[in-house]
Amino acid sequence: MKRFLRILRRTLIFLLCLIVVLGIATYFYMKQPQFGALPEGKRLEMIKKSPHYKDGKFRNLVEKPTLSQGYSFTGEIWKALTKKYPHTEPIDVLPSVKTNLKTIPADRNVIVWFGHSSFYLQVDGVKILVDPVFSGKMTPLPGKPDAYKGSDIYSANDMPEIDYMLLSHDHYDHLDYETVKTLQPKVKHVICGLGAGAHYERWGYTAQQIVEKDWGDRVDVKPGFAIFAENTHHDGGRGFKSSQALWLSFFIESPAMNIYYSGDGGYSSRFKDIAKKHPQIDWAVMECGQYNKAWQSVHELPQEVAQATSELNAKNMIPVHHSKFTLAKHPWNEPLNEITKYSQNKNYRLATPMIGELVNLNDNKQVFKQWWKNIR
């Protein structure tokens, strides 16, 4: 019995030491620059004045559990470890087009999608880059590149000078350290949610470059051209402390046309509210992918994307947040198949460009192929 107790005591001491060592190693690992920074000082005092910051974190307008009723965190972890999900990544190389962004005439209004939620927008001569991720990774944790074959053909070096870089939220698949660090000399201004400026400041961006906004705020670009920071139902975070930087959608109002980008978020009545505030939406760029009924509150299902687009009264819609990274367990091409089905006979036109394809925003007759068909 004494021998057993000695072995048990030594085992417990070993496990305790192991936990302490792993804890210390994790602490110092998370101090690396790619994990960003938390707001402090004047920045923290500024965000405390926001009506959307309560009890030490940002909150959604209507608070509800992340997990849907009938689902549990442990249950979802168990399914992820034990259940096989087919076709979550393509076997084949995805088709793409390498457009030279630097030679697009200034008077052309275009969008070029780079896979997932990254896209370049040029409208009324203003150059805008949204949620750029060009490192091939969806996480700073070590391991192989996560981007699908053929989906990562663009780099930060391919980008022209950028007037405004927009950040919807600070999750790794939208805010990429390597990409943002490389782009810094090319970017005139970054528009991000309150608190997110701490990341950019740590990564070498100047105070003059960083524009932090709350829901409902606007940035005047030039006469007749403004960018509005609007709400969405999501969260944020790059470490152990979540929701320290506000998540956004964007409405871009220009003399040429108006464009809405949903950012990430579950379905809510906000789309009707945005349509009332911004009744003329020519193009909507909508999150459609990496969803699951278990976390439906923070990521829309395809049928909800179609409903939301209709409620926005958008004339045209481009689905994003798919075809580059696997973050959910649905087949990789399911978002495109589903949104195509649910968009039939709707009050908007669905545009499904392949990665890098030039979308002419003034051409309402441009044809887009179902490029994902017959790809294994």
Coordinates of C-alpha atoms in Angstrom, one line a residue, residues 229-370:
A229 CA -19.3 50.7 -39.8
E230 CA -22.5 48.6 -39.2
N231 CA -23.3 45.8 -36.7
T232 CA -23.4 42.1 -37.1
H233 CA -24.0 39.2 -34.7
H234 CA -20.7 37.5 -34.0
D235 CA -17.7 37.8 -31.7
G236 CA -13.9 38.3 -31.8
G237 CA -10.6 37.3 -30.2
R238 CA -7.1 36.0 -30.9
G239 CA -6.2 34.6 -27.5
F240 CA -7.7 33.5 -24.2
K241 CA -9.6 36.8 -23.7
S242 CA -12.4 37.1 -26.3
S243 CA -14.5 40.0 -27.6
Q244 CA -12.0 42.7 -26.9
A245 CA -12.3 44.1 -30.5
L246 CA -15.6 44.9 -32.1
W247 CA -16.9 43.0 -35.1
L248 CA -18.3 44.9 -38.1
S249 CA -20.2 44.8 -41.3
F250 CA -19.7 47.6 -43.8
F251 CA -21.8 49.8 -46.1
I252 CA -19.9 51.6 -48.8
E253 CA -21.7 54.6 -50.3
S254 CA -20.2 56.0 -53.4
P255 CA -21.4 58.3 -56.3
A256 CA -21.0 55.2 -58.6
M257 CA -22.9 52.6 -56.5
N258 CA -23.5 51.2 -53.0
I259 CA -22.0 48.0 -51.6
Y260 CA -22.6 46.1 -48.4
Y261 CA -20.3 43.5 -46.9
S262 CA -21.9 41.4 -44.2
G263 CA -18.8 40.2 -42.3
D264 CA -19.3 37.1 -40.3
G265 CA -22.5 36.6 -38.2
G266 CA -25.7 34.7 -37.7
Y267 CA -29.0 35.8 -39.1
S268 CA -30.9 38.5 -37.3
S269 CA -33.3 41.4 -37.9
R270 CA -30.4 43.6 -38.7
F271 CA -30.7 43.1 -42.4
K272 CA -34.1 44.7 -42.4
D273 CA -32.7 47.6 -40.3
I274 CA -29.8 48.1 -42.6
A275 CA -32.1 48.2 -45.6
K276 CA -34.1 50.9 -43.9
K277 CA -31.0 52.9 -43.2
H278 CA -29.3 52.2 -46.5
P279 CA -32.2 51.5 -49.0
Q280 CA -30.1 51.4 -52.1
I281 CA -27.7 48.4 -52.2
D282 CA -26.3 47.5 -55.6
W283 CA -24.1 44.7 -54.5
A284 CA -24.0 42.6 -51.3
V285 CA -21.0 40.5 -50.4
M286 CA -22.4 37.9 -48.0
E287 CA -20.9 35.4 -45.7
C288 CA -21.9 31.9 -46.9
G289 CA -19.8 29.0 -45.7
Q290 CA -18.2 27.4 -42.7
Y291 CA -21.6 27.0 -41.0
N292 CA -23.2 24.4 -38.7
K293 CA -26.6 24.2 -37.1
A294 CA -24.8 23.9 -33.8
W295 CA -23.4 27.4 -34.1
Q296 CA -26.1 28.9 -36.3
S297 CA -26.3 32.0 -34.1
V298 CA -22.9 33.2 -35.3
H299 CA -22.8 31.8 -38.9
E300 CA -25.7 31.9 -41.2
L301 CA -27.0 28.8 -43.0
P302 CA -27.3 29.2 -46.9
Q303 CA -31.1 29.6 -46.8
E304 CA -30.6 32.4 -44.2
V305 CA -28.1 34.1 -46.5
A306 CA -30.7 34.1 -49.3
Q307 CA -33.3 35.5 -47.0
A308 CA -31.0 38.1 -45.6
T309 CA -30.0 39.2 -49.1
S310 CA -33.7 39.6 -50.1
E311 CA -34.3 41.6 -47.0
L312 CA -31.4 43.9 -47.9
N313 CA -33.1 44.5 -51.2
A314 CA -29.7 44.0 -52.8
K315 CA -29.7 43.9 -56.6
N316 CA -26.7 41.5 -56.8
M317 CA -25.0 39.2 -54.3
I318 CA -21.6 37.5 -54.1
P319 CA -21.3 34.7 -51.6
V320 CA -17.9 34.5 -49.7
H321 CA -16.4 32.7 -46.7
H322 CA -15.9 29.5 -48.6
S323 CA -13.5 27.6 -51.0
K324 CA -10.2 28.3 -49.2
F325 CA -10.2 26.9 -45.6
T326 CA -12.1 24.1 -43.9
L327 CA -13.6 25.5 -40.6
A328 CA -16.8 23.4 -40.6
K329 CA -17.7 19.8 -41.5
H330 CA -19.9 20.4 -44.5
P331 CA -18.6 19.4 -48.0
W332 CA -16.4 22.2 -49.3
N333 CA -18.7 22.9 -52.3
E334 CA -21.9 22.7 -50.4
P335 CA -22.2 26.5 -49.7
L336 CA -22.1 27.2 -53.5
N337 CA -24.5 24.4 -54.3
E338 CA -27.0 25.5 -51.6
I339 CA -26.9 29.2 -52.2
T340 CA -27.4 28.6 -55.9
K341 CA -30.5 26.5 -55.1
Y342 CA -31.9 29.0 -52.6
S343 CA -31.2 32.0 -54.8
Q344 CA -33.6 30.8 -57.6
N345 CA -36.5 33.2 -58.2
K346 CA -35.2 35.7 -55.7
N347 CA -35.2 39.5 -56.1
Y348 CA -31.4 39.6 -56.6
R349 CA -28.9 38.2 -59.1
L350 CA -26.4 35.7 -57.8
A351 CA -22.7 36.1 -58.9
T352 CA -20.3 33.2 -58.3
P353 CA -16.9 34.3 -59.7
M354 CA -13.9 32.0 -59.4
I355 CA -10.9 33.1 -57.4
G356 CA -9.3 36.1 -59.1
E357 CA -12.0 36.6 -61.7
L358 CA -12.7 40.2 -62.5
V359 CA -16.3 41.1 -61.6
N360 CA -17.5 44.2 -63.5
L361 CA -19.9 45.9 -61.1
N362 CA -21.5 48.0 -63.9
D363 CA -22.2 45.0 -66.1
N364 CA -25.5 43.4 -65.0
K365 CA -25.3 40.8 -67.8
Q366 CA -21.9 39.3 -66.9
V367 CA -22.1 35.5 -66.8
F368 CA -20.5 33.5 -64.1
K369 CA -19.8 29.8 -64.5
Q370 CA -20.6 27.1 -61.9

